[in-house]
PDB file of C-alpha atoms in Angstrom:
ATOM      1  CA  MET U   9       0.070   0.013  -0.113  1.00 45.00           C
ATOM      2  CA  SER U  10       1.306   3.332  -0.857  1.00 42.00           C
ATOM      3  CA  LEU U  11      -0.289   6.853  -0.325  1.00 44.00           C
ATOM      4  CA  THR U  12      -0.012   9.950  -2.551  1.00 45.00           C
ATOM      5  CA  PRO U  13       1.259  12.703  -0.377  1.00 43.00           C
ATOM      6  CA  PRO U  14      -0.933  15.297   0.808  1.00 44.00           C
ATOM      7  CA  PRO U  15      -0.468  19.170   0.398  1.00 47.00           C
ATOM      8  CA  ASN U  16       1.770  20.753   2.832  1.00 45.00           C
ATOM      9  CA  GLY U  17      -0.830  21.889   5.133  1.00 43.00           C
ATOM     10  CA  ASN U  18      -1.760  18.374   5.912  1.00 51.00           C
ATOM     11  CA  ARG U  19       1.420  16.747   5.911  1.00 49.00           C
ATOM     12  CA  GLU U  20       1.520  16.657   9.423  1.00 51.00           C
ATOM     13  CA  ARG U  21      -1.593  14.210   9.460  1.00 70.00           C
ATOM     14  CA  LEU U  22      -0.140  11.726   7.688  1.00 76.00           C
ATOM     15  CA  HIS U  23       0.578   9.671  10.920  1.00 83.00           C
ATOM     16  CA  VAL U  24      -3.040   9.617  11.587  1.00 85.00           C
ATOM     17  CA  THR U  25      -3.505   7.465   8.331  1.00 88.00           C
ATOM     18  CA  VAL U  26      -0.802   5.283   9.429  1.00 91.00           C
ATOM     19  CA  GLN U  27      -2.077   4.812  12.802  1.00 88.00           C
ATOM     20  CA  ALA U  28      -5.280   3.892  11.771  1.00 87.00           C
ATOM     21  CA  THR U  29      -4.432   1.336   9.276  1.00 91.00           C
ATOM     22  CA  LEU U  30      -2.171  -0.268  11.523  1.00 91.00           C
ATOM     23  CA  GLU U  31      -4.651  -0.436  14.281  1.00 85.00           C
ATOM     24  CA  GLU U  32      -7.326  -1.676  12.103  1.00 85.00           C
ATOM     25  CA  ARG U  33      -4.866  -4.541  11.117  1.00 88.00           C
ATOM     26  CA  ILE U  34      -4.628  -5.171  15.125  1.00 84.00           C
ATOM     27  CA  LEU U  35      -7.725  -5.151  16.036  1.00 77.00           C
ATOM     28  CA  GLY U  36      -9.016  -6.810  12.723  1.00 77.00           C
ATOM     29  CA  GLY U  37      -6.497 -10.052  13.712  1.00 80.00           C
ATOM     30  CA  ASP U  38      -4.225  -9.629  10.869  1.00 86.00           C
ATOM     31  CA  LEU U  39      -1.527  -8.689  13.356  1.00 87.00           C
ATOM     32  CA  LYS U  40      -1.580 -10.795  16.329  1.00 84.00           C
ATOM     33  CA  VAL U  41      -0.363 -10.283  19.735  1.00 81.00           C
ATOM     34  CA  GLY U  42       2.958 -11.200  20.161  1.00 84.00           C
ATOM     35  CA  ASP U  43       3.815 -10.241  16.290  1.00 88.00           C
ATOM     36  CA  LYS U  44       6.405  -7.783  15.408  1.00 90.00           C
ATOM     37  CA  LEU U  45       5.826  -4.817  13.393  1.00 93.00           C
ATOM     38  CA  ALA U  46       7.956  -4.151  10.308  1.00 93.00           C
ATOM     39  CA  SER U  47      10.799  -1.814  10.683  1.00 91.00           C
ATOM     40  CA  GLU U  48       9.871   2.302  10.744  1.00 90.00           C
ATOM     41  CA  SER U  49      11.642   2.393   7.390  1.00 92.00           C
ATOM     42  CA  ARG U  50       9.670  -0.261   5.878  1.00 93.00           C
ATOM     43  CA  ILE U  51       6.670   1.040   7.102  1.00 93.00           C
ATOM     44  CA  ALA U  52       7.187   4.568   5.796  1.00 92.00           C
ATOM     45  CA  GLN U  53       8.119   3.142   2.465  1.00 93.00           C
ATOM     46  CA  GLU U  54       4.676   1.100   2.390  1.00 93.00           C
ATOM     47  CA  PHE U  55       2.639   4.197   3.269  1.00 92.00           C
ATOM     48  CA  GLY U  56       5.073   6.746   1.385  1.00 92.00           C
ATOM     49  CA  VAL U  57       5.381   8.889   4.391  1.00 92.00           C
ATOM     50  CA  SER U  58       8.568   9.765   6.628  1.00 91.00           C
ATOM     51  CA  THR U  59       9.912   7.755   9.588  1.00 90.00           C
ATOM     52  CA  ARG U  60       9.161  10.648  11.663  1.00 89.00           C
ATOM     53  CA  SER U  61       5.220   9.936  10.683  1.00 90.00           C
ATOM     54  CA  VAL U  62       5.699   6.150  11.478  1.00 91.00           C
ATOM     55  CA  ARG U  63       7.144   6.829  14.815  1.00 89.00           C
ATOM     56  CA  GLU U  64       4.201   9.090  15.706  1.00 87.00           C
ATOM     57  CA  ALA U  65       1.829   6.795  14.745  1.00 89.00           C
ATOM     58  CA  ILE U  66       3.590   3.925  16.662  1.00 90.00           C
ATOM     59  CA  GLN U  67       3.753   6.209  20.001  1.00 85.00           C
ATOM     60  CA  ALA U  68      -0.011   6.888  19.360  1.00 82.00           C
ATOM     61  CA  LEU U  69      -0.728   2.912  19.288  1.00 84.00           C
ATOM     62  CA  GLU U  70       1.488   2.329  22.270  1.00 81.00           C
ATOM     63  CA  THR U  71      -0.452   5.210  24.072  1.00 74.00           C
ATOM     64  CA  LYS U  72      -3.642   2.920  23.433  1.00 72.00           C
ATOM     65  CA  GLY U  73      -2.091  -0.173  24.871  1.00 74.00           C
ATOM     66  CA  LEU U  74      -2.084  -1.934  21.290  1.00 81.00           C
ATOM     67  CA  VAL U  75       1.618  -1.973  20.967  1.00 85.00           C
ATOM     68  CA  GLN U  76       5.066  -1.761  22.997  1.00 85.00           C
ATOM     69  CA  ARG U  77       8.261  -0.548  21.995  1.00 82.00           C
ATOM     70  CA  ARG U  78      10.903  -2.931  23.301  1.00 76.00           C
ATOM     71  CA  HIS U  79      14.543  -2.437  23.628  1.00 68.00           C
ATOM     72  CA  GLY U  80      16.288  -2.854  20.125  1.00 66.00           C
ATOM     73  CA  GLY U  81      13.884  -1.071  18.415  1.00 68.00           C
ATOM     74  CA  ASN U  82      11.503  -3.825  17.804  1.00 84.00           C
ATOM     75  CA  THR U  83       7.715  -2.632  18.383  1.00 90.00           C
ATOM     76  CA  THR U  84       5.222  -5.765  19.444  1.00 88.00           C
ATOM     77  CA  VAL U  85       1.592  -6.166  19.388  1.00 87.00           C
ATOM     78  CA  VAL U  86       0.565  -6.557  22.800  1.00 81.00           C
ATOM     79  CA  ARG U  87      -3.291  -6.139  22.478  1.00 60.00           C
ATOM     80  CA  ARG U  88      -5.150  -7.709  25.192  1.00 53.00           C
ATOM     81  CA  ASP U  89      -8.609  -9.064  24.616  1.00 50.00           C
ATOM     82  CA  VAL U  90     -11.490  -6.310  25.184  1.00 46.00           C
ATOM     83  CA  ASN U  91     -12.908  -8.525  28.074  1.00 50.00           C
ATOM     84  CA  GLU U  92      -9.573  -8.295  29.709  1.00 51.00           C
ATOM     85  CA  PHE U  93      -8.909  -4.559  29.103  1.00 46.00           C
ATOM     86  CA  ILE U  94     -12.801  -3.479  30.217  1.00 44.00           C
ATOM     87  CA  GLY U  95     -12.293  -5.729  33.561  1.00 48.00           C
ATOM     88  CA  SER U  96      -9.099  -3.838  34.247  1.00 48.00           C
ATOM     89  CA  LEU U  97     -11.333  -0.424  33.626  1.00 46.00           C
ATOM     90  CA  ALA U  98     -13.753  -2.113  36.337  1.00 47.00           C
ATOM     91  CA  VAL U  99     -10.936  -2.491  38.762  1.00 51.00           C
ATOM     92  CA  THR U 100      -9.807   0.874  38.255  1.00 50.00           C
ATOM     93  CA  VAL U 101     -13.566   2.466  38.716  1.00 49.00           C
ATOM     94  CA  ARG U 102     -13.705   0.157  41.743  1.00 53.00           C
ATOM     95  CA  GLN U 103     -10.392   1.857  43.263  1.00 57.00           C
ATOM     96  CA  GLN U 104     -11.942   5.083  42.644  1.00 55.00           C
ATOM     97  CA  LEU U 105     -14.998   4.480  44.837  1.00 54.00           C
ATOM     98  CA  ALA U 106     -12.902   3.037  47.714  1.00 51.00           C
ATOM     99  CA  GLY U 107     -11.303   6.559  47.657  1.00 56.00           C
ATOM    100  CA  ASP U 108     -14.431   8.970  46.972  1.00 62.00           C
ATOM    101  CA  PRO U 109     -17.911   6.981  47.435  1.00 58.00           C
ATOM    102  CA  ALA U 110     -19.822   9.754  45.422  1.00 61.00           C
ATOM    103  CA  TYR U 111     -17.791   8.302  42.338  1.00 66.00           C
ATOM    104  CA  LEU U 112     -20.564   5.932  42.333  1.00 65.00           C
ATOM    105  CA  ARG U 113     -22.786   8.471  40.890  1.00 69.00           C
ATOM    106  CA  GLU U 114     -20.934   8.565  37.843  1.00 75.00           C
ATOM    107  CA  LEU U 115     -21.592   4.723  37.424  1.00 74.00           C
ATOM    108  CA  ILE U 116     -25.419   5.552  37.632  1.00 76.00           C
ATOM    109  CA  GLN U 117     -24.890   7.886  34.923  1.00 81.00           C
ATOM    110  CA  ALA U 118     -22.667   5.520  32.853  1.00 82.00           C
ATOM    111  CA  ARG U 119     -25.271   2.428  33.869  1.00 83.00           C
ATOM    112  CA  GLN U 120     -28.614   4.858  32.569  1.00 86.00           C
ATOM    113  CA  MET U 121     -26.809   5.559  29.262  1.00 88.00           C
ATOM    114  CA  ILE U 122     -26.327   1.751  28.552  1.00 89.00           C
ATOM    115  CA  GLU U 123     -29.333   0.397  29.668  1.00 92.00           C
ATOM    116  CA  THR U 124     -31.598   3.005  28.172  1.00 92.00           C
ATOM    117  CA  GLU U 125     -29.758   2.816  24.701  1.00 91.00           C
ATOM    118  CA  VAL U 126     -30.107  -1.320  25.038  1.00 95.00           C
ATOM    119  CA  ILE U 127     -33.789  -0.894  24.669  1.00 97.00           C
ATOM    120  CA  ASP U 128     -33.580   0.240  21.165  1.00 95.00           C
ATOM    121  CA  LEU U 129     -31.718  -3.039  20.035  1.00 95.00           C
ATOM    122  CA  LEU U 130     -34.344  -5.189  22.132  1.00 97.00           C
ATOM    123  CA  VAL U 131     -37.715  -3.520  20.594  1.00 96.00           C
ATOM    124  CA  ALA U 132     -36.129  -3.896  17.139  1.00 95.00           C
ATOM    125  CA  SER U 133     -35.718  -7.376  17.394  1.00 93.00           C
ATOM    126  CA  GLU U 134     -38.547  -9.862  16.742  1.00 93.00           C
ATOM    127  CA  THR U 135     -38.134 -11.384  20.411  1.00 93.00           C
ATOM    128  CA  PRO U 136     -37.240  -8.552  22.447  1.00 94.00           C
ATOM    129  CA  VAL U 137     -36.568 -10.828  25.723  1.00 95.00           C
ATOM    130  CA  ASN U 138     -35.794 -14.118  25.980  1.00 95.00           C
ATOM    131  CA  ALA U 139     -35.971 -16.979  29.075  1.00 95.00           C
ATOM    132  CA  ASP U 140     -33.283 -15.404  31.237  1.00 94.00           C
ATOM    133  CA  VAL U 141     -35.204 -12.160  31.495  1.00 96.00           C
ATOM    134  CA  GLU U 142     -38.063 -14.089  32.320  1.00 96.00           C
ATOM    135  CA  THR U 143     -36.248 -16.067  34.872  1.00 95.00           C
ATOM    136  CA  ALA U 144     -34.845 -12.985  36.517  1.00 94.00           C
ATOM    137  CA  LEU U 145     -38.038 -11.364  36.851  1.00 96.00           C
ATOM    138  CA  ALA U 146     -39.716 -14.716  38.114  1.00 96.00           C
ATOM    139  CA  GLY U 147     -36.683 -14.688  40.677  1.00 94.00           C
ATOM    140  CA  MET U 148     -37.818 -11.384  41.791  1.00 94.00           C
ATOM    141  CA  ARG U 149     -41.326 -12.358  42.204  1.00 95.00           C
ATOM    142  CA  THR U 150     -40.521 -14.969  44.227  1.00 95.00           C
ATOM    143  CA  ALA U 151     -38.507 -12.907  46.285  1.00 91.00           C
ATOM    144  CA  ARG U 152     -41.220 -10.342  46.766  1.00 93.00           C
ATOM    145  CA  ASP U 153     -43.615 -13.033  47.782  1.00 94.00           C
ATOM    146  CA  GLU U 154     -41.168 -14.321  50.323  1.00 92.00           C
ATOM    147  CA  GLY U 155     -40.261 -10.942  51.935  1.00 88.00           C
ATOM    148  CA  ASP U 156     -36.575 -11.875  50.935  1.00 86.00           C
ATOM    149  CA  PHE U 157     -34.752  -8.783  50.192  1.00 81.00           C
ATOM    150  CA  ASP U 158     -31.323  -9.881  49.440  1.00 77.00           C
ATOM    151  CA  GLY U 159     -32.789 -12.405  47.116  1.00 85.00           C
ATOM    152  CA  PHE U 160     -34.891  -9.366  45.521  1.00 86.00           C
ATOM    153  CA  VAL U 161     -31.834  -7.400  44.850  1.00 81.00           C
ATOM    154  CA  ASN U 162     -29.707 -10.299  43.879  1.00 82.00           C
ATOM    155  CA  ALA U 163     -32.755 -11.004  41.228  1.00 88.00           C
ATOM    156  CA  ASP U 164     -33.124  -7.091  40.434  1.00 88.00           C
ATOM    157  CA  ALA U 165     -29.404  -7.113  39.259  1.00 84.00           C
ATOM    158  CA  ALA U 166     -29.676 -10.372  37.254  1.00 88.00           C
ATOM    159  CA  PHE U 167     -32.553  -8.956  35.348  1.00 94.00           C
ATOM    160  CA  HIS U 168     -30.614  -5.750  34.303  1.00 92.00           C
ATOM    161  CA  LEU U 169     -27.726  -8.216  33.148  1.00 89.00           C
ATOM    162  CA  ALA U 170     -30.063 -10.237  31.233  1.00 93.00           C
ATOM    163  CA  LEU U 171     -31.415  -7.397  29.130  1.00 95.00           C
ATOM    164  CA  VAL U 172     -28.072  -6.189  28.330  1.00 93.00           C
ATOM    165  CA  ARG U 173     -26.907  -9.747  27.405  1.00 92.00           C
ATOM    166  CA  CYS U 174     -30.575 -10.236  25.387  1.00 94.00           C
ATOM    167  CA  SER U 175     -29.636  -6.853  23.099  1.00 93.00           C
ATOM    168  CA  GLY U 176     -27.117  -9.592  21.206  1.00 90.00           C
ATOM    169  CA  ASN U 177     -24.304  -6.520  21.378  1.00 90.00           C
ATOM    170  CA  ARG U 178     -21.390  -8.398  22.829  1.00 85.00           C
ATOM    171  CA  ILE U 179     -19.167  -5.310  23.334  1.00 85.00           C
ATOM    172  CA  LEU U 180     -21.922  -3.656  25.648  1.00 86.00           C
ATOM    173  CA  ALA U 181     -22.393  -7.263  27.350  1.00 85.00           C
ATOM    174  CA  ILE U 182     -18.963  -7.372  27.881  1.00 80.00           C
ATOM    175  CA  MET U 183     -18.895  -4.358  29.545  1.00 80.00           C
ATOM    176  CA  TYR U 184     -21.978  -4.433  31.494  1.00 82.00           C
ATOM    177  CA  GLU U 185     -20.731  -7.783  32.997  1.00 77.00           C
ATOM    178  CA  ASN U 186     -17.590  -6.421  33.963  1.00 71.00           C
ATOM    179  CA  PHE U 187     -19.305  -3.748  35.636  1.00 70.00           C
ATOM    180  CA  ALA U 188     -21.832  -6.157  37.121  1.00 67.00           C
ATOM    181  CA  ASN U 189     -20.493  -6.382  40.760  1.00 64.00           C
ATOM    182  CA  LEU U 190     -20.368  -2.660  40.869  1.00 66.00           C
ATOM    183  CA  ILE U 191     -23.810  -2.145  39.677  1.00 67.00           C
ATOM    184  CA  SER U 192     -25.116  -4.919  42.123  1.00 66.00           C
ATOM    185  CA  ASP U 193     -23.396  -3.188  45.067  1.00 62.00           C
ATOM    186  CA  MET U 194     -25.044   0.137  43.528  1.00 61.00           C
ATOM    187  CA  ILE U 195     -28.264  -1.756  43.638  1.00 65.00           C
ATOM    188  CA  GLN U 196     -27.834  -2.874  47.274  1.00 60.00           C
ATOM    189  CA  VAL U 197     -27.327   0.285  48.723  1.00 57.00           C
ATOM    190  CA  SER U 198     -29.960   2.140  47.056  1.00 57.00           C
ATOM    191  CA  SER U 199     -32.618  -0.080  47.724  1.00 58.00           C
ATOM    192  CA  ARG U 200     -31.996   0.230  51.277  1.00 55.00           C
ATOM    193  CA  VAL U 201     -33.330   3.753  51.315  1.00 54.00           C
ATOM    194  CA  PRO U 202     -36.725   3.165  52.724  1.00 56.00           C
ATOM    195  CA  THR U 203     -38.750   4.629  50.232  1.00 58.00           C
ATOM    196  CA  LYS U 204     -40.971   2.080  48.212  1.00 64.00           C
ATOM    197  CA  SER U 205     -41.742  -1.584  48.846  1.00 80.00           C
ATOM    198  CA  LEU U 206     -40.625  -4.828  47.110  1.00 84.00           C
ATOM    199  CA  ASP U 207     -44.351  -5.166  45.638  1.00 89.00           C
ATOM    200  CA  GLU U 208     -44.074  -1.487  44.148  1.00 88.00           C
ATOM    201  CA  ALA U 209     -40.086  -2.357  43.050  1.00 88.00           C
ATOM    202  CA  TYR U 210     -41.574  -5.597  41.498  1.00 93.00           C
ATOM    203  CA  THR U 211     -44.509  -3.870  39.436  1.00 94.00           C
ATOM    204  CA  GLU U 212     -41.570  -1.329  38.493  1.00 93.00           C
ATOM    205  CA  HIS U 213     -39.724  -4.007  36.734  1.00 95.00           C
ATOM    206  CA  GLU U 214     -42.894  -5.797  35.367  1.00 97.00           C
ATOM    207  CA  GLU U 215     -44.122  -2.743  33.482  1.00 97.00           C
ATOM    208  CA  ILE U 216     -40.510  -2.336  32.033  1.00 97.00           C
ATOM    209  CA  PHE U 217     -40.656  -5.973  30.697  1.00 97.00           C
ATOM    210  CA  ALA U 218     -43.850  -5.340  29.202  1.00 97.00           C
ATOM    211  CA  ARG U 219     -43.216  -2.369  27.325  1.00 97.00           C
ATOM    212  CA  ILE U 220     -40.174  -4.224  26.149  1.00 97.00           C
ATOM    213  CA  ARG U 221     -41.744  -7.321  25.162  1.00 97.00           C
ATOM    214  CA  ASP U 222     -44.820  -5.292  23.613  1.00 97.00           C
ATOM    215  CA  HIS U 223     -41.786  -3.272  21.307  1.00 97.00           C
ATOM    216  CA  ASN U 224     -42.870  -0.070  23.040  1.00 97.00           C
ATOM    217  CA  GLY U 225     -39.538   1.362  23.111  1.00 96.00           C
ATOM    218  CA  PRO U 226     -39.945   5.104  24.081  1.00 96.00           C
ATOM    219  CA  GLY U 227     -42.246   3.743  27.045  1.00 97.00           C
ATOM    220  CA  ALA U 228     -39.593   1.205  28.066  1.00 97.00           C
ATOM    221  CA  LYS U 229     -36.719   3.857  28.005  1.00 96.00           C
ATOM    222  CA  ASP U 230     -38.706   6.249  29.614  1.00 95.00           C
ATOM    223  CA  LEU U 231     -39.693   3.789  32.516  1.00 95.00           C
ATOM    224  CA  MET U 232     -35.846   2.640  32.515  1.00 94.00           C
ATOM    225  CA  ARG U 233     -34.632   6.105  32.612  1.00 91.00           C
ATOM    226  CA  ASP U 234     -36.574   7.222  35.414  1.00 90.00           C
ATOM    227  CA  GLN U 235     -36.278   3.974  37.582  1.00 88.00           C
ATOM    228  CA  ILE U 236     -32.167   4.598  37.548  1.00 86.00           C
ATOM    229  CA  ALA U 237     -32.613   8.192  38.105  1.00 83.00           C
ATOM    230  CA  ARG U 238     -34.613   7.244  41.353  1.00 81.00           C
ATOM    231  CA  SER U 239     -31.612   4.565  42.238  1.00 76.00           C
ATOM    232  CA  GLY U 240     -29.347   7.503  41.837  1.00 71.00           C
ATOM    233  CA  GLU U 241     -31.227   9.678  44.196  1.00 74.00           C
ATOM    234  CA  TYR U 242     -31.582   6.864  46.741  1.00 70.00           C
ATOM    235  CA  LEU U 243     -27.992   6.352  46.457  1.00 64.00           C
ATOM    236  CA  ARG U 244     -27.263   9.909  46.990  1.00 65.00           C
ATOM    237  CA  ILE U 245     -29.251   9.963  50.195  1.00 66.00           C
ATOM    238  CA  ALA U 246     -27.375   6.708  51.397  1.00 60.00           C
ATOM    239  CA  ILE U 247     -24.120   8.084  50.705  1.00 60.00           C
ATOM    240  CA  GLU U 248     -24.925  11.349  52.469  1.00 64.00           C
ATOM    241  CA  LYS U 249     -26.237   9.504  55.534  1.00 62.00           C
ATOM    242  CA  GLU U 250     -23.327   7.517  56.016  1.00 56.00           C
ATOM    243  CA  MET U 251     -20.996  10.361  55.422  1.00 58.00           C
ATOM    244  CA  GLU U 252     -22.791  11.970  58.426  1.00 62.00           C
ATOM    245  CA  ASP U 253     -22.617   8.880  60.357  1.00 56.00           C
ATOM    246  CA  LYS U 254     -18.645   8.856  59.929  1.00 55.00           C
ATOM    247  CA  ASN U 255     -18.794  12.185  61.208  1.00 60.00           C
ATOM    248  CA  VAL U 256     -20.709  11.601  64.461  1.00 53.00           C
TER     249      VAL U 256
END
């Protein structure tokens, strides 16, 4: 592959094209973990650019964690599986939470963005909900009937996870699965604020389920958005109470 050099005004952007092409080869599997990139001079010749542009492209790839420059000038592909990468991100978020409990509110926002947008994917499907979603909802119903708070919270978390998995988007599912423990913690904390009964909470989820099943995307998104927003408010109350107790 050879590129025609652009006008002088765009010369500084040459490395972006090199970076994008190499990144595509890495993410697409043409270049695998452990493979060595060609020398800078050979890459420069392939793309018709300077070695400086190649070095800038490789530096950008290294910043993204896709390659690593080793002693002697060799550059090796070190991309990890996306699941492992997002798992590391989840650990980072948990570390932030340990230092600042209010950071959990930002997880609420991320959760809201994922779960409301997932609904669009679900209602576009011929079968919006699967057996796992139904099983989780049934678990909530059983826990409600038995007055089992912990069981209800676990089934609540399973319900939301099952919806994301049911969307068929593997990247969203991986992201959500890696944050599942954090989200479960969030539900545990927010659910302990005495504002509504298990029966009310179940009815809320049952209606979300019904609207998704009936392909009512806007209605389901409104309910999901409101439900997660309320959880965020309960979480704020719980965090403030905990901080007040520590200051007593």
